[in-house]
JSON list of C-alpha atoms and ligand atoms in Angstrom, two decimals:
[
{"chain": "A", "resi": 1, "resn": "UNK", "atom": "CA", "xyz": [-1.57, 5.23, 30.83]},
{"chain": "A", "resi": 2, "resn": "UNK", "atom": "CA", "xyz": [0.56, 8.61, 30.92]},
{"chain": "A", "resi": 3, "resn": "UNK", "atom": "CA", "xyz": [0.88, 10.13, 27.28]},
{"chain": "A", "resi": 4, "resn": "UNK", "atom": "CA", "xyz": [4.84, 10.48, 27.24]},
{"chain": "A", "resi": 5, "resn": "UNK", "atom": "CA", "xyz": [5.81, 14.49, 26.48]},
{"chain": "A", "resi": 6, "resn": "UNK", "atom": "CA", "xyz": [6.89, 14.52, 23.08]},
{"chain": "A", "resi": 7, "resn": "UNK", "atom": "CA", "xyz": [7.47, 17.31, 20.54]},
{"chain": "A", "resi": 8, "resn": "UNK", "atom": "CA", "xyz": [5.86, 17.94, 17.16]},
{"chain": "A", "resi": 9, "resn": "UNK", "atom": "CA", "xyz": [6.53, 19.62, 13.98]},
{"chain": "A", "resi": 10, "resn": "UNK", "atom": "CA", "xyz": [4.24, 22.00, 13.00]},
{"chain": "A", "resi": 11, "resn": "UNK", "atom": "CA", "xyz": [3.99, 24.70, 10.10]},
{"chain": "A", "resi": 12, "resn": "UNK", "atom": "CA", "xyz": [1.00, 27.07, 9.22]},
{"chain": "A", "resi": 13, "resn": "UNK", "atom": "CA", "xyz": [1.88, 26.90, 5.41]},
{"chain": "A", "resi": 14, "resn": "UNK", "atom": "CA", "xyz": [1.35, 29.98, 2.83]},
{"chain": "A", "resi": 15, "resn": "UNK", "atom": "CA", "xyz": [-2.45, 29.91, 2.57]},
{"chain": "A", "resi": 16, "resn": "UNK", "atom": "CA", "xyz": [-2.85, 30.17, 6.53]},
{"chain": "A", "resi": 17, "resn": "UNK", "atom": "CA", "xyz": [0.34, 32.68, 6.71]},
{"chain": "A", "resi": 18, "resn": "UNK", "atom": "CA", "xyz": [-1.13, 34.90, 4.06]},
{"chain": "A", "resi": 19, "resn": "UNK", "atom": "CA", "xyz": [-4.77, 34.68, 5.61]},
{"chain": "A", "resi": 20, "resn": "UNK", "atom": "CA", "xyz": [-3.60, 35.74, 8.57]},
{"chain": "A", "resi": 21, "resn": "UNK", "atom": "CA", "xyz": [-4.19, 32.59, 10.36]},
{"chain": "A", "resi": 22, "resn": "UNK", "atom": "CA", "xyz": [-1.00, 32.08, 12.28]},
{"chain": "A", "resi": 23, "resn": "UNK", "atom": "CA", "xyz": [-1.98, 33.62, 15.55]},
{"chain": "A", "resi": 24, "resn": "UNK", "atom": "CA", "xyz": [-5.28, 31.48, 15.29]},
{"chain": "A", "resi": 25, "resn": "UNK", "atom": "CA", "xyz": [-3.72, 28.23, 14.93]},
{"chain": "A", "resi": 26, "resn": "UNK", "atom": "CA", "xyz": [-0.38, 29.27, 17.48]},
{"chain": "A", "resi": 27, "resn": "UNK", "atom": "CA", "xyz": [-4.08, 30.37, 19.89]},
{"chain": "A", "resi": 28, "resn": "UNK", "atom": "CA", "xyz": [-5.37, 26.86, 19.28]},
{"chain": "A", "resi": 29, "resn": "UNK", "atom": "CA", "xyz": [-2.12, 25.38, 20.31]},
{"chain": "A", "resi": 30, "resn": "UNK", "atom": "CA", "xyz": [-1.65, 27.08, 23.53]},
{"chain": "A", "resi": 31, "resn": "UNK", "atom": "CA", "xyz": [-5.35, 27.17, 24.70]},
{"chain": "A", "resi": 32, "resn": "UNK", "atom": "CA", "xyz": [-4.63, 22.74, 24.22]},
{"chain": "A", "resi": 33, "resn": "UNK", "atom": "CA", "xyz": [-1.86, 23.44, 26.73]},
{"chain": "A", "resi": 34, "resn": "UNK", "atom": "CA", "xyz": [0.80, 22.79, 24.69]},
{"chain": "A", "resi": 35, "resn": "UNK", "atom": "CA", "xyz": [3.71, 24.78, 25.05]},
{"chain": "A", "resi": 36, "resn": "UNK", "atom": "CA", "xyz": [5.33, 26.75, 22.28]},
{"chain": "A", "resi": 37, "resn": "UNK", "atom": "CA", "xyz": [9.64, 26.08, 22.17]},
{"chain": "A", "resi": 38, "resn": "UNK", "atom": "CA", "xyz": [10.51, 27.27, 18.86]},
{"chain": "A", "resi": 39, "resn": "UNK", "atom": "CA", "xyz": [8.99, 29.80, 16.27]},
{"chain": "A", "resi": 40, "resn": "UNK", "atom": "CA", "xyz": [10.76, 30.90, 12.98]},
{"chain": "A", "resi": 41, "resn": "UNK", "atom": "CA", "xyz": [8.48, 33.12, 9.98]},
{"chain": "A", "resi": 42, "resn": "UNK", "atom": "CA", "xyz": [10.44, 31.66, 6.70]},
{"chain": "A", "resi": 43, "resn": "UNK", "atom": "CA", "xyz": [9.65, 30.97, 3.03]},
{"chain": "A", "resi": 44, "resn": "UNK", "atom": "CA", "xyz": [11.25, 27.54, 2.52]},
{"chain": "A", "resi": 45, "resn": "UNK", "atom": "CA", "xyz": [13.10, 26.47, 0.09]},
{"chain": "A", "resi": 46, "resn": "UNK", "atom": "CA", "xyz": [13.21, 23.32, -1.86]},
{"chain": "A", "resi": 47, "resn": "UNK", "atom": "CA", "xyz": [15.41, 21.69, -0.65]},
{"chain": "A", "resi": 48, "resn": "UNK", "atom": "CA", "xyz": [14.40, 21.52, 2.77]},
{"chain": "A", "resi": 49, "resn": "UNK", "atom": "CA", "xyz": [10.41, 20.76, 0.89]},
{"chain": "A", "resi": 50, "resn": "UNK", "atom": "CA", "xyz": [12.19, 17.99, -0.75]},
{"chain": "A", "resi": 51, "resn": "UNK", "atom": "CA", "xyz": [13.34, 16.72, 2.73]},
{"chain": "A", "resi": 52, "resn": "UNK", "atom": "CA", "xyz": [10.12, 17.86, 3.97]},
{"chain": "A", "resi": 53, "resn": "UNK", "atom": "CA", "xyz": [7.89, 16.07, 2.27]},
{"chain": "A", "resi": 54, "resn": "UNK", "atom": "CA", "xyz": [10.27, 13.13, 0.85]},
{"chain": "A", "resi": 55, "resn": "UNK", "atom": "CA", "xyz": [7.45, 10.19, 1.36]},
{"chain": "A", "resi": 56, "resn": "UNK", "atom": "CA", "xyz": [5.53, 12.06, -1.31]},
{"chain": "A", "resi": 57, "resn": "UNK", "atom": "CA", "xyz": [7.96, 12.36, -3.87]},
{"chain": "A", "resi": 58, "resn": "UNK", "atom": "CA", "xyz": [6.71, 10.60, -6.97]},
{"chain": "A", "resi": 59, "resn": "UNK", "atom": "CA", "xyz": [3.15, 11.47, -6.06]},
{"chain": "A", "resi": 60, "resn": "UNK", "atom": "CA", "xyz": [1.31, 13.60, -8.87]},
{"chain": "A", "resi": 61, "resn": "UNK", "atom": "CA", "xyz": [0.94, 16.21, -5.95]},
{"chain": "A", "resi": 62, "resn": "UNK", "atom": "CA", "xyz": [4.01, 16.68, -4.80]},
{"chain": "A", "resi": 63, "resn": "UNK", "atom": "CA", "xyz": [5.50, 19.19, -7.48]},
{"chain": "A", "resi": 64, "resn": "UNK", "atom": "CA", "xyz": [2.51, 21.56, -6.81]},
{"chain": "A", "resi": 65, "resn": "UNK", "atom": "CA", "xyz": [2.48, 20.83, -3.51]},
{"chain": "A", "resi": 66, "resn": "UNK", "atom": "CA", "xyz": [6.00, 21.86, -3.13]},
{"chain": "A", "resi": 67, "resn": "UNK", "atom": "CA", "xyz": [5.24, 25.07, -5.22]},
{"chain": "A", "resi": 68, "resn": "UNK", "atom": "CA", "xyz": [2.42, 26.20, -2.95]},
{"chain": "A", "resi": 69, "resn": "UNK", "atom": "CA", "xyz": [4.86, 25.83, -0.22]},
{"chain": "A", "resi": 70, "resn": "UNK", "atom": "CA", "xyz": [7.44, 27.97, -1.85]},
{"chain": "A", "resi": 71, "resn": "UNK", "atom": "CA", "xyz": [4.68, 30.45, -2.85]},
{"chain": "A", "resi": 72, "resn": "UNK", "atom": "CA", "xyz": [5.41, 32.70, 0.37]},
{"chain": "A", "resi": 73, "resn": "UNK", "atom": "CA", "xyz": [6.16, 32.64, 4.32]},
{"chain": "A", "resi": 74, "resn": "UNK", "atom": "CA", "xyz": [5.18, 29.95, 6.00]},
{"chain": "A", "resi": 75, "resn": "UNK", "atom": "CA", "xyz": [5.30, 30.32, 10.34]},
{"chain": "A", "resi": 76, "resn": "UNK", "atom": "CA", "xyz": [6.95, 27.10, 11.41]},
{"chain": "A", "resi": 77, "resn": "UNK", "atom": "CA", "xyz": [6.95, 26.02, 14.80]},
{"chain": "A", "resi": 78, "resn": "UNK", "atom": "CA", "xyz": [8.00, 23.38, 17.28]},
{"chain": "A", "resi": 79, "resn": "UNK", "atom": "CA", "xyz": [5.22, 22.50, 20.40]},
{"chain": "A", "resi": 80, "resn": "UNK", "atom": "CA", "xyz": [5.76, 20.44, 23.35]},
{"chain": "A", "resi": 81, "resn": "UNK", "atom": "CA", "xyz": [3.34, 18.53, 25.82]},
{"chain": "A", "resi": 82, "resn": "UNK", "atom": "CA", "xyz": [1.95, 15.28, 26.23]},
{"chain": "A", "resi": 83, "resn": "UNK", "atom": "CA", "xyz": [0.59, 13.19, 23.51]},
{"chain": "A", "resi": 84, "resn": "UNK", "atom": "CA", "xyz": [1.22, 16.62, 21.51]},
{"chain": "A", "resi": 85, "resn": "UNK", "atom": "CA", "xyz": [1.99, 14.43, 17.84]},
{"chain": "A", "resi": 86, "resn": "UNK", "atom": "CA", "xyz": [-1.43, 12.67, 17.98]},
{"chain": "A", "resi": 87, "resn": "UNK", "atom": "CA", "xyz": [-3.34, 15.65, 19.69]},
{"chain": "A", "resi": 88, "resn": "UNK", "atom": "CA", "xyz": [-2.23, 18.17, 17.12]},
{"chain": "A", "resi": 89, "resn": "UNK", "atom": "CA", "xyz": [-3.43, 16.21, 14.60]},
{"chain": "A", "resi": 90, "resn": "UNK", "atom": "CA", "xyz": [-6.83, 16.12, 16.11]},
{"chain": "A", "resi": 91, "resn": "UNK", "atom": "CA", "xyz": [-6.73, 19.83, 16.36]},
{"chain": "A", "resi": 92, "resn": "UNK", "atom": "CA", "xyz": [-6.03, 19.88, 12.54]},
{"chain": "A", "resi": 93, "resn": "UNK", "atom": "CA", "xyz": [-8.05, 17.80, 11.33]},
{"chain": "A", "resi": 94, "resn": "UNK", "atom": "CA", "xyz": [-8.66, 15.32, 8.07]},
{"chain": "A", "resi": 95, "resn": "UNK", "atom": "CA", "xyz": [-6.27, 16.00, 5.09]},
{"chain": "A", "resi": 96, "resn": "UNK", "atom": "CA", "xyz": [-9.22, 16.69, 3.10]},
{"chain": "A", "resi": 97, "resn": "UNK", "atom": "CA", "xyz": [-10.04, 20.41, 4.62]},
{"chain": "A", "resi": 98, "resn": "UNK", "atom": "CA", "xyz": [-13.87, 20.24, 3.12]},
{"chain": "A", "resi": 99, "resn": "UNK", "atom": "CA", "xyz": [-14.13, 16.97, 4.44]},
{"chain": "A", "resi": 100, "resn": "UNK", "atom": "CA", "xyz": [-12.46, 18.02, 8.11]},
{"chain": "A", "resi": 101, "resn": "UNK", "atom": "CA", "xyz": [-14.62, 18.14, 10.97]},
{"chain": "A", "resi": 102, "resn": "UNK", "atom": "CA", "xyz": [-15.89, 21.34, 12.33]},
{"chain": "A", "resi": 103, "resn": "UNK", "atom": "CA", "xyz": [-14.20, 22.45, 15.61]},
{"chain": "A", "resi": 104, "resn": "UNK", "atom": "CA", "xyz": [-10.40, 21.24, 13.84]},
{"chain": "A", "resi": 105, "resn": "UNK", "atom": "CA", "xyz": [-8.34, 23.68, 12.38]},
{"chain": "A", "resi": 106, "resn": "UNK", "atom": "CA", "xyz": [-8.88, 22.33, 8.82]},
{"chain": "A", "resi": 107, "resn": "UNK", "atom": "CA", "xyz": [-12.48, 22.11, 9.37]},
{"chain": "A", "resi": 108, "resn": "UNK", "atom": "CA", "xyz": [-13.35, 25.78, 10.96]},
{"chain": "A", "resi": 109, "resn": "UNK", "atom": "CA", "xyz": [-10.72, 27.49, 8.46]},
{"chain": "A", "resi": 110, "resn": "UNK", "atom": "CA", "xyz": [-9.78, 25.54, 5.66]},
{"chain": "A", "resi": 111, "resn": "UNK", "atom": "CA", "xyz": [-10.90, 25.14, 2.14]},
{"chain": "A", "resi": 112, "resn": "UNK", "atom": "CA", "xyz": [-10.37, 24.31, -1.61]},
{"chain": "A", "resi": 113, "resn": "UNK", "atom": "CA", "xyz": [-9.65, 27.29, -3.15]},
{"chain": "A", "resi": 114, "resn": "UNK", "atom": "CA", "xyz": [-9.97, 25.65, -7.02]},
{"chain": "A", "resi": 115, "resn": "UNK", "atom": "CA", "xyz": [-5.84, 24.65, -7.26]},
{"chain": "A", "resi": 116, "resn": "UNK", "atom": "CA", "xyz": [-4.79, 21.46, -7.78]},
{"chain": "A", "resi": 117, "resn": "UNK", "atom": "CA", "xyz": [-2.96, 21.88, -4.13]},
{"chain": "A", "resi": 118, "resn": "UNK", "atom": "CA", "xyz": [-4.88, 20.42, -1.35]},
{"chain": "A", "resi": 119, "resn": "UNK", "atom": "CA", "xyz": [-4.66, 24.01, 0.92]},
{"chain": "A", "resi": 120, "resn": "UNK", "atom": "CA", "xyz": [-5.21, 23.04, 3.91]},
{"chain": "A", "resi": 121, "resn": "UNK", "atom": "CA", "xyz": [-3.39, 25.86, 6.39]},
{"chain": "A", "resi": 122, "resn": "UNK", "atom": "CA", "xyz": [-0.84, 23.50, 8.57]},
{"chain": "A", "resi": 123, "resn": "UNK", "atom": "CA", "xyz": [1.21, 20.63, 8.65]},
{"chain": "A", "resi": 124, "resn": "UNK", "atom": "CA", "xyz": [1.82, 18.18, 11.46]},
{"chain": "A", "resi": 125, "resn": "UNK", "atom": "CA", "xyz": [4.02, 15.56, 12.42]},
{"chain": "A", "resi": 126, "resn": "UNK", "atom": "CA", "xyz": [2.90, 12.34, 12.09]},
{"chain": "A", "resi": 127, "resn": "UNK", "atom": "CA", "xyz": [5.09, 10.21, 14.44]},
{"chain": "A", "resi": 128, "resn": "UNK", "atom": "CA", "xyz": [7.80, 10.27, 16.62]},
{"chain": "A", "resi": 129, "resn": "UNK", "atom": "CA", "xyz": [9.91, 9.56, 14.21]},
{"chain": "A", "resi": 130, "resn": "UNK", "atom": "CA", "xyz": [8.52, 11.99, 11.73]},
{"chain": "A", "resi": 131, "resn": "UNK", "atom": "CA", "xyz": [8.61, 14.68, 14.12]},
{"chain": "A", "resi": 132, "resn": "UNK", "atom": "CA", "xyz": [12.36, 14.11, 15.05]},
{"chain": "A", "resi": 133, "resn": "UNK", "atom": "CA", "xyz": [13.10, 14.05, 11.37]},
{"chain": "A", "resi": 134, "resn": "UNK", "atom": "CA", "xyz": [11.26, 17.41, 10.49]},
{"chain": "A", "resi": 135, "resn": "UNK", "atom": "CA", "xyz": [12.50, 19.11, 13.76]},
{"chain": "A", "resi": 136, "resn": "UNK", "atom": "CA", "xyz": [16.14, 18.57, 12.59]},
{"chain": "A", "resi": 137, "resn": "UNK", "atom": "CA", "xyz": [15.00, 20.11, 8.99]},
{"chain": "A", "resi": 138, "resn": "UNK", "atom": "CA", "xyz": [13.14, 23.59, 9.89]},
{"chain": "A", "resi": 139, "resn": "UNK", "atom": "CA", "xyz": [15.32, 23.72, 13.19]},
{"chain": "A", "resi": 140, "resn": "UNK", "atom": "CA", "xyz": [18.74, 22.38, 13.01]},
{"chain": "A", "resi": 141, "resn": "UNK", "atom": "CA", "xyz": [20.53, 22.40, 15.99]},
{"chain": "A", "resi": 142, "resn": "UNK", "atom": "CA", "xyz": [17.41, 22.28, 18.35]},
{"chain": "B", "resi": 201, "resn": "IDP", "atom": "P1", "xyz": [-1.34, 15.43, 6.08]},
{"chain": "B", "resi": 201, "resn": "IDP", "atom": "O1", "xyz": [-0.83, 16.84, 5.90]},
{"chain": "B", "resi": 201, "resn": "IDP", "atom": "O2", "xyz": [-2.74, 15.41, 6.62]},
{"chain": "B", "resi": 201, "resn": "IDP", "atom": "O3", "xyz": [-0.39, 14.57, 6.88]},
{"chain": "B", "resi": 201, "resn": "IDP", "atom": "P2", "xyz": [-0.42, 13.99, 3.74]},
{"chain": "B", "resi": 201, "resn": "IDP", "atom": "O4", "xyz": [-1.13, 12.83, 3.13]},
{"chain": "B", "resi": 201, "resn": "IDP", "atom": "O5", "xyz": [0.86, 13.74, 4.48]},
{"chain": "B", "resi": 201, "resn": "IDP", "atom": "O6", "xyz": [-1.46, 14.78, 4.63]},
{"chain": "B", "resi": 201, "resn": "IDP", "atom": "O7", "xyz": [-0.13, 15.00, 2.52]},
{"chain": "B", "resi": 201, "resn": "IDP", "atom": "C1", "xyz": [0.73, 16.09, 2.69]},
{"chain": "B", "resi": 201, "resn": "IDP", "atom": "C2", "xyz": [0.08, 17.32, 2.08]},
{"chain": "B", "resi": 201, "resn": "IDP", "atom": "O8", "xyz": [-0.02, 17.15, 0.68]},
{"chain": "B", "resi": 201, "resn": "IDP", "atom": "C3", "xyz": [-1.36, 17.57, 2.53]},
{"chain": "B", "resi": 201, "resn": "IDP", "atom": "O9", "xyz": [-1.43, 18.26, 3.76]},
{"chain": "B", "resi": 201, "resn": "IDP", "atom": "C4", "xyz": [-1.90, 18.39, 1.39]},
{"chain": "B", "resi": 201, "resn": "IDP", "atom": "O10", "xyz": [-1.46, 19.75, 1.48]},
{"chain": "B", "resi": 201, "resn": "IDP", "atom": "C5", "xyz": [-1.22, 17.73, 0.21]},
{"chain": "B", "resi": 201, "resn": "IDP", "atom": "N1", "xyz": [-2.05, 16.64, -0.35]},
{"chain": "B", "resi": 201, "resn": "IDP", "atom": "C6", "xyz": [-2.28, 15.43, 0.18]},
{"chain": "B", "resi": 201, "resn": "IDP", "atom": "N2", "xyz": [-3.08, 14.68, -0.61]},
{"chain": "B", "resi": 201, "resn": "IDP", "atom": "C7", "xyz": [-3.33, 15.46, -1.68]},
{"chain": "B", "resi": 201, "resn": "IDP", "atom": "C8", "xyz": [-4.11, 15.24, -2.85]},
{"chain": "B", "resi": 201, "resn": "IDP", "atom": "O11", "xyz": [-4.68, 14.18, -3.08]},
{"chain": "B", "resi": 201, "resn": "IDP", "atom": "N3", "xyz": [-4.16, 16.28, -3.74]},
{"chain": "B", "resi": 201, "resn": "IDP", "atom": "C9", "xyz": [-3.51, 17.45, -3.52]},
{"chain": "B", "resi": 201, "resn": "IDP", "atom": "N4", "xyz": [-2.78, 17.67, -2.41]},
{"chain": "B", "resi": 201, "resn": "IDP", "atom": "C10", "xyz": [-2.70, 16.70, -1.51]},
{"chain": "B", "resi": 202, "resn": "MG", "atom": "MG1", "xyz": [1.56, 13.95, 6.39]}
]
């Protein structure tokens, strides 16, 4: 079966921004073969968090989850290429970034860092429908 070509959402949030990370994870991308079509270097704002993360509203993480996110520039991006939603969520890895998988993003980089925020360097859409949803948020107009 032929993967269709899709696009994803994807965001190297403040801990992988401030760590220096971005090129790493923007490396990882492009050495899958996945091709880069958008780039912006922001720090978000709620409202588009809200939006963002709106299935986790109510959750006890989602206030300091949507702190953390505020906390500085995030590098968000938008990839291309087949099966890209699916295979850059292999490439990150488990939520969990202790429990990730060495070789993933998550895994190789990622840690706990003693907050009550799950840091976990980037975010990835989790569906077509997702992605379409979070493309129109960081890149309206695209
Ligand atoms: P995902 O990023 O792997 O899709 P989600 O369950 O969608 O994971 O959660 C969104 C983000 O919220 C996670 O990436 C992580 O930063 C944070 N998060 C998820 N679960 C927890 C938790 O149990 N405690 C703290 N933060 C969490
Ligand atoms: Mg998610």
């Amino acid at each position: 079966m032929t993967e269709q070509l899709e696009r994803s959402l994807v965001l190297v949030k403040p801990d992988g921004f401030a760590r220096g990370l971005t090129g790493e994870v923007l490396r990882r991308i492009e050495a899958k073969g996945y091709r880069l079509v958008a780039l912006r270097v922001l720090v978000p704002g709620v409202e588009e968090l809200h939006r963002h993360y709106a299935e986790h509203e109510g959750k006890p993480f989602f206030e300091p989850l949507v702190e953390f996110m505020m906390s500085g520039p995030v590098t968000a991006a938008v990839i291309e290429g087949q099966g890209c939603i699916p295979g850059f969520r292999s490439l990150a890895g488990t939520t969990n970034p202790t429990e990730a998988a060495p070789g993933t993003i998550r895994g190789d980089l990622g840690r706990d860092w003693g907050t009550t925020v799950q840091q976990n360097i980037v975010h990835g859409s989790d569906s077509p429908e997702s992605a379409a949803r979070e493309i129109a948020i960081w890149f309206p107009g695209l």
